[in-house]
Tab-separated table of C-alpha atoms and ligand atoms in Angstrom:
chain	number	residue	atom	x	y	z
A	1	VAL	CA	-8.923	-21.855	8.709
A	2	THR	CA	-6.491	-24.186	6.789
A	3	PRO	CA	-5.145	-22.876	3.459
A	4	ARG	CA	-7.848	-25.509	1.397
A	5	ALA	CA	-10.405	-23.380	2.953
A	6	PHE	CA	-9.812	-20.346	1.378
A	7	GLY	CA	-11.020	-19.397	-1.681
A	8	HIS	CA	-14.530	-18.762	-2.978
A	9	ALA	CA	-15.194	-20.882	0.622
A	10	VAL	CA	-14.309	-17.703	2.927
A	11	ARG	CA	-15.620	-15.346	0.105
A	12	SER	CA	-18.858	-14.397	2.123
A	13	LEU	CA	-16.672	-13.183	4.908
A	14	TRP	CA	-16.458	-10.435	2.526
A	15	ARG	CA	-18.841	-8.084	0.861
A	16	LEU	CA	-17.745	-8.380	-2.822
A	17	ALA	CA	-20.411	-8.163	-5.605
A	18	GLU	CA	-21.509	-11.701	-6.832
A	19	ASN	CA	-20.172	-13.338	-10.084
A	20	VAL	CA	-16.722	-11.073	-10.460
A	21	ALA	CA	-13.605	-12.120	-10.635
A	22	PHE	CA	-12.413	-10.052	-8.039
A	23	LEU	CA	-8.315	-10.147	-8.594
A	24	ASN	CA	-7.631	-6.287	-7.453
A	25	HIS	CA	-6.831	-6.343	-3.862
A	26	GLY	CA	-4.533	-4.415	-4.651
A	27	SER	CA	-5.661	-1.094	-5.878
A	28	PHE	CA	-8.386	-0.117	-2.790
A	29	GLY	CA	-8.890	-3.087	-0.506
A	30	ALA	CA	-11.877	-4.895	0.120
A	31	CYS	CA	-12.708	-4.927	4.199
A	32	PRO	CA	-14.230	-7.970	5.576
A	33	GLN	CA	-18.231	-7.838	6.969
A	34	ASP	CA	-16.827	-8.577	10.672
A	35	VAL	CA	-14.484	-5.260	10.618
A	36	LEU	CA	-17.118	-2.777	8.957
A	37	ARG	CA	-19.639	-4.445	11.994
A	38	VAL	CA	-17.021	-3.269	14.189
A	39	GLN	CA	-16.886	0.115	12.530
A	40	ASP	CA	-20.459	0.140	12.313
A	41	ALA	CA	-21.174	0.166	16.130
A	42	LEU	CA	-18.318	2.779	16.499
A	43	ARG	CA	-20.118	4.728	14.106
A	44	ARG	CA	-23.222	4.512	16.703
A	45	ASP	CA	-21.237	5.377	19.579
A	46	MET	CA	-19.865	8.260	17.502
A	47	GLU	CA	-23.041	9.705	16.607
A	48	ALA	CA	-24.838	8.705	20.278
A	49	GLN	CA	-22.281	10.890	22.186
A	50	PRO	CA	-20.433	13.329	19.734
A	51	ASP	CA	-19.138	14.661	23.053
A	52	VAL	CA	-18.166	11.825	24.605
A	53	PHE	CA	-16.251	9.789	21.817
A	54	PHE	CA	-14.246	12.653	20.840
A	55	ARG	CA	-13.015	13.844	23.501
A	56	GLU	CA	-12.540	10.792	25.734
A	57	ARG	CA	-11.313	8.432	22.575
A	58	ILE	CA	-9.340	10.851	20.113
A	59	MET	CA	-8.773	13.707	21.188
A	60	PRO	CA	-5.042	13.304	22.770
A	61	ARG	CA	-3.935	13.798	26.542
A	62	ASP	CA	-0.956	13.124	29.239
A	63	THR	CA	-2.832	9.864	29.494
A	64	GLU	CA	-3.580	6.853	26.732
A	65	THR	CA	-6.698	7.591	25.018
A	66	PRO	CA	-8.163	4.518	22.774
A	67	LEU	CA	-6.659	6.332	19.640
A	68	ARG	CA	-3.088	6.158	21.391
A	69	ALA	CA	-3.963	2.266	21.824
A	70	VAL	CA	-4.683	1.255	18.194
A	71	ALA	CA	-1.718	3.032	17.079
A	72	ARG	CA	0.412	1.175	19.632
A	73	GLU	CA	-1.161	-2.578	18.739
A	74	LEU	CA	-0.449	-1.305	14.849
A	75	ALA	CA	3.386	-0.734	16.163
A	76	ALA	CA	4.475	-3.626	18.134
A	77	PHE	CA	2.928	-5.946	14.852
A	78	VAL	CA	5.379	-3.964	12.425
A	79	ASN	CA	7.871	-3.812	15.765
A	80	ALA	CA	8.122	-0.392	16.292
A	81	PRO	CA	8.086	1.659	19.173
A	82	GLY	CA	4.558	2.682	20.401
A	83	ASP	CA	5.096	6.256	20.251
A	84	SER	CA	6.985	6.044	16.639
A	85	VAL	CA	3.775	5.540	15.021
A	86	ALA	CA	1.184	8.282	13.746
A	87	LEU	CA	-2.705	7.250	12.789
A	88	VAL	CA	-2.878	8.768	8.606
A	89	GLU	CA	-5.920	8.842	6.457
A	90	ASN	CA	-3.976	6.995	3.675
A	91	ALA	CA	-0.305	6.647	2.345
A	92	SER	CA	-1.159	10.084	0.475
A	93	ALA	CA	-1.376	11.960	3.495
A	94	GLY	CA	1.449	10.428	5.112
A	95	THR	CA	3.424	11.409	2.404
A	96	GLN	CA	2.334	14.456	2.303
A	97	ALA	CA	2.687	14.980	6.374
A	98	VAL	CA	6.752	13.906	5.208
A	99	LEU	CA	7.026	16.078	2.226
A	100	ARG	CA	6.103	19.180	3.603
A	101	SER	CA	7.836	18.761	7.058
A	102	LEU	CA	11.151	18.141	5.263
A	103	LYS	CA	13.238	21.419	4.319
A	104	LEU	CA	15.217	21.474	0.972
A	105	SER	CA	17.013	23.818	-0.399
A	106	PRO	CA	17.192	24.698	-4.292
A	107	GLY	CA	19.478	22.217	-6.067
A	108	GLU	CA	18.858	19.055	-3.940
A	109	ARG	CA	17.635	15.840	-4.969
A	110	ILE	CA	14.475	13.371	-4.209
A	111	LEU	CA	15.568	10.456	-5.307
A	112	VAL	CA	12.608	7.943	-6.682
A	113	THR	CA	12.253	5.271	-9.086
A	114	ASN	CA	10.102	5.285	-12.315
A	115	HIS	CA	7.992	2.205	-10.604
A	116	GLY	CA	6.850	5.240	-7.752
A	117	TYR	CA	3.698	5.831	-7.753
A	118	ASN	CA	1.469	8.603	-9.577
A	119	ALA	CA	0.051	10.953	-7.165
A	120	VAL	CA	3.683	10.727	-5.047
A	121	ARG	CA	5.328	11.781	-8.455
A	122	LEU	CA	3.167	14.532	-8.366
A	123	MET	CA	3.514	15.564	-4.439
A	124	VAL	CA	7.332	15.448	-5.557
A	125	GLU	CA	6.992	17.472	-8.117
A	126	ALA	CA	4.995	20.076	-6.361
A	127	LYS	CA	7.530	20.117	-3.532
A	128	CYS	CA	10.605	20.486	-6.177
A	129	ALA	CA	8.570	23.422	-7.688
A	130	GLU	CA	7.848	25.407	-4.447
A	131	SER	CA	11.480	24.398	-3.038
A	132	GLY	CA	13.814	24.444	-5.848
A	133	ALA	CA	14.852	20.779	-5.137
A	134	VAL	CA	14.976	18.704	-8.035
A	135	PRO	CA	13.869	15.162	-8.801
A	136	LEU	CA	16.039	12.586	-9.696
A	137	VAL	CA	14.081	9.669	-11.326
A	138	VAL	CA	16.201	5.982	-11.411
A	139	PRO	CA	14.945	4.704	-14.606
A	140	ILE	CA	14.147	0.241	-13.337
A	141	PRO	CA	14.143	-1.444	-16.520
A	142	ILE	CA	11.216	-4.236	-17.015
A	143	PRO	CA	12.134	-7.066	-16.043
A	144	THR	CA	14.330	-6.653	-14.036
A	145	THR	CA	15.926	-8.326	-10.644
A	146	ALA	CA	16.877	-7.174	-6.831
A	147	GLU	CA	20.551	-6.871	-7.973
A	148	GLU	CA	20.176	-4.641	-10.791
A	149	VAL	CA	17.891	-2.538	-8.401
A	150	VAL	CA	20.488	-2.409	-5.188
A	151	ARG	CA	23.143	-1.596	-8.538
A	152	LEU	CA	21.141	1.350	-9.908
A	153	ILE	CA	20.157	3.033	-6.900
A	154	THR	CA	23.254	3.196	-5.323
A	155	ALA	CA	25.074	3.951	-8.513
A	156	ALA	CA	22.521	7.358	-8.725
A	157	LEU	CA	23.279	8.420	-5.086
A	158	THR	CA	25.241	11.639	-5.175
A	159	PRO	CA	25.620	14.071	-2.139
A	160	ASP	CA	22.926	16.375	-2.855
A	161	VAL	CA	20.385	13.244	-2.925
A	162	LYS	CA	19.060	14.377	0.337
A	163	LEU	CA	15.803	12.359	0.416
A	164	ALA	CA	14.810	8.971	-1.470
A	165	ILE	CA	11.472	7.561	-1.834
A	166	LEU	CA	11.196	4.154	-2.211
A	167	ASP	CA	8.024	1.658	-2.685
A	168	HIS	CA	8.327	-1.873	-0.728
A	169	ILE	CA	6.112	-3.082	-3.552
A	170	THR	CA	5.716	-0.969	-6.500
A	171	SER	CA	2.420	-0.603	-7.661
A	172	PRO	CA	2.365	-0.904	-11.539
A	173	THR	CA	4.801	-3.443	-11.427
A	174	ALA	CA	4.274	-5.501	-7.721
A	175	LEU	CA	8.086	-5.859	-6.813
A	176	VAL	CA	8.894	-6.380	-3.578
A	177	LEU	CA	12.429	-4.238	-3.536
A	178	PRO	CA	15.590	-5.122	-1.444
A	179	LEU	CA	15.424	-2.406	0.748
A	180	GLU	CA	17.529	-3.526	3.376
A	181	ARG	CA	20.226	-3.705	1.158
A	182	ILE	CA	19.501	-0.282	-0.082
A	183	ILE	CA	18.779	1.440	2.973
A	184	PRO	CA	21.732	0.851	5.005
A	185	ALA	CA	23.535	2.358	1.261
A	186	LEU	CA	21.180	5.345	1.612
A	187	LYS	CA	21.870	6.295	5.244
A	188	ALA	CA	25.880	6.506	4.615
A	189	ASN	CA	24.950	8.566	1.499
A	190	GLY	CA	23.202	11.057	4.602
A	191	THR	CA	20.237	10.744	2.405
A	192	ARG	CA	17.128	10.696	4.545
A	193	VAL	CA	14.932	7.531	3.877
A	194	PHE	CA	11.109	7.330	3.392
A	195	ILE	CA	9.690	3.906	2.215
A	196	ASP	CA	5.842	3.724	0.355
A	197	GLY	CA	4.907	0.646	1.990
A	198	ALA	CA	1.091	1.351	0.560
A	199	HIS	CA	0.872	-2.491	0.332
A	200	ALA	CA	3.145	-3.771	2.314
A	201	ILE	CA	1.306	-4.325	6.194
A	202	GLY	CA	-0.339	-7.621	5.567
A	203	GLN	CA	0.958	-8.709	2.662
A	204	ILE	CA	4.541	-9.006	3.510
A	205	PRO	CA	6.467	-9.663	6.966
A	206	LEU	CA	6.886	-5.878	8.292
A	207	ASN	CA	9.874	-5.236	10.936
A	208	LEU	CA	10.705	-1.467	11.167
A	209	ALA	CA	13.286	-2.183	14.163
A	210	ALA	CA	15.070	-4.476	11.251
A	211	LEU	CA	14.467	-1.885	8.336
A	212	GLN	CA	15.551	1.230	9.762
A	213	PRO	CA	14.367	3.671	7.791
A	214	ASP	CA	13.303	7.347	8.744
A	215	TRP	CA	9.805	7.285	8.098
A	216	TYR	CA	7.808	4.437	6.912
A	217	VAL	CA	3.862	5.103	5.825
A	218	SER	CA	1.417	1.644	4.733
A	219	ASN	CA	-2.088	1.247	4.225
A	220	ALA	CA	-3.897	-1.102	6.562
A	221	HIS	CA	-6.857	-0.927	4.082
A	222	LYS	CA	-5.225	-2.646	1.218
A	223	TRP	CA	-3.873	-5.831	3.106
A	224	LEU	CA	-4.411	-5.916	6.362
A	225	TYR	CA	-8.296	-5.876	5.697
A	226	ALA	CA	-9.025	-2.281	7.602
A	227	PRO	CA	-11.982	0.128	6.656
A	228	LYS	CA	-11.042	2.366	4.206
A	229	GLY	CA	-8.815	5.653	5.129
A	230	SER	CA	-7.132	3.793	7.794
A	231	ALA	CA	-2.918	3.926	7.443
A	232	PHE	CA	0.314	5.015	9.652
A	233	LEU	CA	2.961	7.002	9.205
A	234	TYR	CA	6.024	5.813	11.413
A	235	ALA	CA	9.019	8.234	12.361
A	236	ALA	CA	12.195	7.567	13.760
A	237	PRO	CA	12.916	9.304	16.700
A	238	ASP	CA	15.864	11.846	15.225
A	239	VAL	CA	12.613	12.817	12.438
A	240	ALA	CA	9.507	12.577	14.572
A	241	VAL	CA	10.432	15.916	15.823
A	242	LEU	CA	10.429	17.688	12.585
A	243	THR	CA	7.460	15.811	12.119
A	244	GLN	CA	3.886	17.766	11.512
A	245	PRO	CA	0.721	17.090	10.234
A	246	ASN	CA	-1.076	18.076	7.172
A	247	VAL	CA	-3.176	20.160	9.365
A	248	VAL	CA	-2.155	22.443	11.881
A	249	SER	CA	-4.865	21.879	14.525
A	250	HIS	CA	-5.089	22.367	18.585
A	251	PHE	CA	-2.777	19.589	19.704
A	252	VAL	CA	0.028	20.509	17.248
A	253	GLU	CA	2.331	21.552	20.446
A	254	MET	CA	2.347	18.029	21.474
A	255	GLY	CA	4.393	17.057	19.064
A	256	PHE	CA	4.612	13.598	16.753
A	257	PRO	CA	2.876	11.356	16.989
A	258	HIS	CA	0.018	13.070	19.481
A	259	SER	CA	-0.494	15.998	16.751
A	260	PHE	CA	-1.772	13.989	14.222
A	261	ASP	CA	-4.910	11.989	16.510
A	262	TYR	CA	-7.329	15.176	16.360
A	263	THR	CA	-6.495	17.471	13.348
A	264	GLY	CA	-10.473	18.629	12.958
A	265	THR	CA	-13.925	16.202	13.293
A	266	ARG	CA	-13.596	14.096	10.860
A	267	ASP	CA	-14.707	10.028	10.775
A	268	ASN	CA	-11.780	8.324	12.915
A	269	THR	CA	-13.815	5.043	13.297
A	270	ALA	CA	-11.427	3.573	10.184
A	271	TRP	CA	-8.826	4.127	12.955
A	272	LEU	CA	-10.860	2.402	15.648
A	273	ALA	CA	-11.578	-0.543	13.700
A	274	ILE	CA	-7.481	-1.815	12.978
A	275	PRO	CA	-7.571	-3.820	16.194
A	276	ALA	CA	-10.825	-5.929	14.436
A	277	ALA	CA	-8.759	-6.191	11.607
A	278	LEU	CA	-5.377	-7.431	13.093
A	279	LYS	CA	-7.844	-9.910	14.839
A	280	PHE	CA	-9.438	-11.004	11.386
A	281	PHE	CA	-5.962	-11.219	9.872
A	282	GLY	CA	-4.478	-13.276	13.098
A	283	GLU	CA	-7.660	-15.664	12.919
A	284	LEU	CA	-7.209	-16.358	8.999
A	285	GLY	CA	-3.274	-16.694	9.825
A	286	ALA	CA	-0.338	-14.895	7.670
A	287	ASP	CA	1.143	-17.764	7.003
A	288	ASP	CA	-1.719	-19.641	5.831
A	289	ILE	CA	-2.856	-16.330	3.822
A	290	TRP	CA	0.484	-15.949	2.640
A	291	ALA	CA	1.098	-19.132	1.421
A	292	TYR	CA	-2.278	-19.656	-0.579
A	293	GLU	CA	-1.767	-16.390	-2.046
A	294	ARG	CA	1.750	-17.549	-2.932
A	295	THR	CA	0.183	-20.785	-4.651
A	296	LEU	CA	-2.462	-18.549	-6.913
A	297	ILE	CA	0.403	-16.717	-8.376
A	298	GLU	CA	2.457	-19.656	-9.157
A	299	THR	CA	-0.815	-20.859	-10.730
A	300	CYS	CA	-1.295	-17.576	-12.518
A	301	SER	CA	2.473	-17.324	-13.555
A	302	ALA	CA	2.110	-20.634	-15.298
A	303	ALA	CA	-0.886	-19.550	-17.040
A	304	MET	CA	0.176	-16.680	-17.852
A	305	THR	CA	3.427	-17.772	-19.295
A	306	THR	CA	1.453	-20.064	-21.997
A	307	LEU	CA	-0.160	-16.805	-23.288
A	308	GLY	CA	3.335	-15.392	-23.895
A	309	ALA	CA	3.609	-12.898	-21.006
A	310	THR	CA	6.257	-12.547	-18.712
A	311	PRO	CA	6.327	-11.283	-15.315
A	312	ALA	CA	8.009	-7.970	-14.584
A	313	GLY	CA	10.544	-9.714	-12.092
A	314	PRO	CA	11.727	-12.561	-10.775
A	315	VAL	CA	9.656	-14.434	-7.861
A	316	ASP	CA	11.780	-13.906	-5.286
A	317	MET	CA	10.595	-9.737	-5.891
A	318	CYS	CA	6.809	-11.194	-5.603
A	319	ALA	CA	4.568	-11.392	-2.567
A	320	ALA	CA	0.529	-11.648	-2.952
A	321	MET	CA	0.345	-9.703	-6.308
A	322	ARG	CA	1.907	-10.535	-9.444
A	323	THR	CA	2.850	-8.060	-12.703
A	324	PHE	CA	3.060	-9.532	-16.417
A	325	VAL	CA	4.158	-8.109	-19.345
A	326	LEU	CA	1.250	-8.798	-21.977
A	327	PRO	CA	3.540	-9.370	-25.341
A	328	GLN	CA	2.066	-6.626	-28.409
A	329	SER	CA	2.992	-6.199	-31.942
A	330	ARG	CA	3.727	-1.931	-30.888
A	331	ALA	CA	4.476	-0.200	-27.943
A	332	ALA	CA	1.851	0.326	-26.022
A	333	GLN	CA	0.023	3.687	-25.556
A	334	PRO	CA	-1.922	5.309	-22.326
A	335	ALA	CA	-4.885	4.324	-24.016
A	336	ASP	CA	-4.696	0.570	-23.777
A	337	ARG	CA	-4.448	0.186	-19.915
A	338	THR	CA	-8.220	1.843	-19.637
A	339	ILE	CA	-8.981	-0.373	-22.751
A	340	LEU	CA	-7.835	-3.397	-21.889
A	341	MET	CA	-9.815	-2.880	-17.971
A	342	GLN	CA	-13.006	-2.007	-19.391
A	343	ASN	CA	-13.032	-4.695	-21.984
A	344	LEU	CA	-12.250	-7.150	-19.194
A	345	TRP	CA	-14.377	-5.740	-16.530
A	346	ASP	CA	-17.620	-5.378	-19.722
A	347	ARG	CA	-17.500	-8.692	-21.496
A	348	GLU	CA	-16.398	-10.772	-18.386
A	349	ARG	CA	-16.679	-9.242	-14.948
A	350	ILE	CA	-13.113	-9.306	-14.280
A	351	GLN	CA	-11.508	-6.226	-12.285
A	352	ILE	CA	-7.817	-6.174	-12.613
A	353	ALA	CA	-5.369	-3.538	-12.666
A	354	ALA	CA	-3.477	-2.469	-15.647
A	355	ASN	CA	-1.048	0.004	-16.317
A	356	VAL	CA	1.704	1.344	-19.097
A	357	LEU	CA	4.866	1.935	-18.516
A	358	ASP	CA	8.326	2.102	-20.468
A	359	GLY	CA	6.100	0.944	-23.649
A	360	LYS	CA	5.192	-1.854	-22.160
A	361	LEU	CA	1.390	-3.165	-21.342
A	362	LEU	CA	1.461	-3.943	-17.643
A	363	LEU	CA	-1.416	-6.548	-16.177
A	364	ARG	CA	-1.204	-6.856	-11.851
A	365	VAL	CA	-2.952	-9.644	-10.768
A	366	SER	CA	-3.763	-9.827	-6.924
A	367	ALA	CA	-4.099	-12.340	-5.181
A	368	GLN	CA	-6.176	-12.633	-1.460
A	369	ALA	CA	-7.669	-15.329	0.761
A	370	TYR	CA	-11.058	-15.044	-0.925
A	371	VAL	CA	-9.754	-15.690	-4.792
A	372	GLU	CA	-9.531	-19.314	-6.159
A	373	GLU	CA	-8.235	-20.788	-9.232
A	374	GLY	CA	-10.932	-20.600	-11.203
A	375	ASP	CA	-10.473	-16.409	-10.844
A	376	ILE	CA	-7.527	-16.902	-12.374
A	377	ARG	CA	-8.712	-19.414	-15.232
A	378	ARG	CA	-11.602	-17.341	-15.936
A	379	LEU	CA	-8.740	-14.089	-16.540
A	380	THR	CA	-6.716	-16.355	-18.920
A	381	ALA	CA	-9.570	-17.474	-20.702
A	382	ALA	CA	-10.988	-14.462	-21.694
A	383	LEU	CA	-7.443	-12.906	-22.377
A	384	GLU	CA	-7.001	-15.821	-25.158
A	385	HIS	CA	-10.490	-15.442	-26.414
A	386	SER	CA	-10.678	-11.912	-26.603
A	387	GLY	CA	-7.179	-10.649	-26.811
A	388	TRP	CA	-5.860	-7.380	-25.585
A	389	PRO	CA	-5.201	-3.889	-27.202
A	390	GLY	CA	-1.914	-4.266	-29.687
A	391	ARG	CA	-2.011	-8.159	-29.494
B	401	LIG	C1	2.716	2.255	-3.988
B	401	LIG	C2	1.608	3.328	-3.111
B	401	LIG	N1	1.731	4.567	-2.747
B	401	LIG	C3	0.673	5.238	-2.340
B	401	LIG	C4	-0.470	4.757	-2.893
B	401	LIG	C5	-1.714	5.487	-2.254
B	401	LIG	O1	-2.516	5.132	-1.561
B	401	LIG	P1	-3.580	6.167	-1.115
B	401	LIG	O2	-4.940	5.845	-2.065
B	401	LIG	O3	-4.419	4.794	-0.129
B	401	LIG	O4	-3.201	6.982	-0.448
B	401	LIG	C6	-0.832	3.562	-3.529
B	401	LIG	C7	-2.160	3.473	-3.714
B	401	LIG	O5	-2.147	2.312	-4.755
B	401	LIG	C8	0.469	2.889	-4.137
B	401	LIG	O6	0.066	1.466	-4.385
């Protein structure tokens, strides 16, 4: 597939509803038909012979299982050792597993930024309430630069910062954080590093051997095109020994990652369909997808700028999503987010993510292989003629 063949020419490879400008791949992903067909076949196998399915394909044992083979294939894709990767349902579940595995004492700090994901913030607050640890929220201005992010995070470090949770790509602002410059500073401070890479796998090249986090979670169901409910949790060897699944079950004694493989009866077919997603992704071609998405983001940036909107960060912090600050005559209010998203959906059938952060109204555009320039034009035309809250 050449980049020219992307856009609506390939849209039928997905099951997206007709007549929708779908500019929000970032929130939940969209799974291609080929991958869903593989998942359907797996479901048929599961229901035809449940015992064989769970005992032979899922439950861990001393020898390789089909589920472990999937984890190994995914691990190889992100340049990590096969047994350093556990399969989890989503980034939320992986984050919860890390937080419940790490012991913290009163007064110790968990460093996060104000660009972190809301559910992760709530998990950190719950962990702090139960352990006496304290969140340390580093405010990152909008717009910002990679330089500034490195400076603000390293300046916030003190000996009591025991854990840092940083996004690889921030959710509201879609910024790729310069982790290769931040992680060494965190480690030198004796801080454990958990990277929330919910948006990373499939959106940017991922090399965990080079990055060297303690833990890393990423959703295969967003940018890697896997079915919903498929993510991985990487743990470095020295923290793997203490990393436990959220549900203690039969195989807990086997330790990480096997203890995550079976934690009660559930539908594991999303995980088993990950190789089909990797195949689909490989056939479209990572470099071609990323080049195409970059072109769309450039087109979008130019069009949004003519509306007076400004990007949340420089182009070197941007991958397949970009967030724009919409100019307003007043500070943004929490309700502006819902009104903007609802209006674009109700009036124009445009699906997009909006947020309010730091008194700013943010609009996050996701490029993807099935998006084309016409979808972007539809968005900017809608914004131009209908406006937005507080314009
Ligand atoms: C940065 C970040 N972390 C975590 C999540 C949660 O992902 P999930 O809903 O798959 O658990 C998201 C979802 O968009 C996210 O953007």
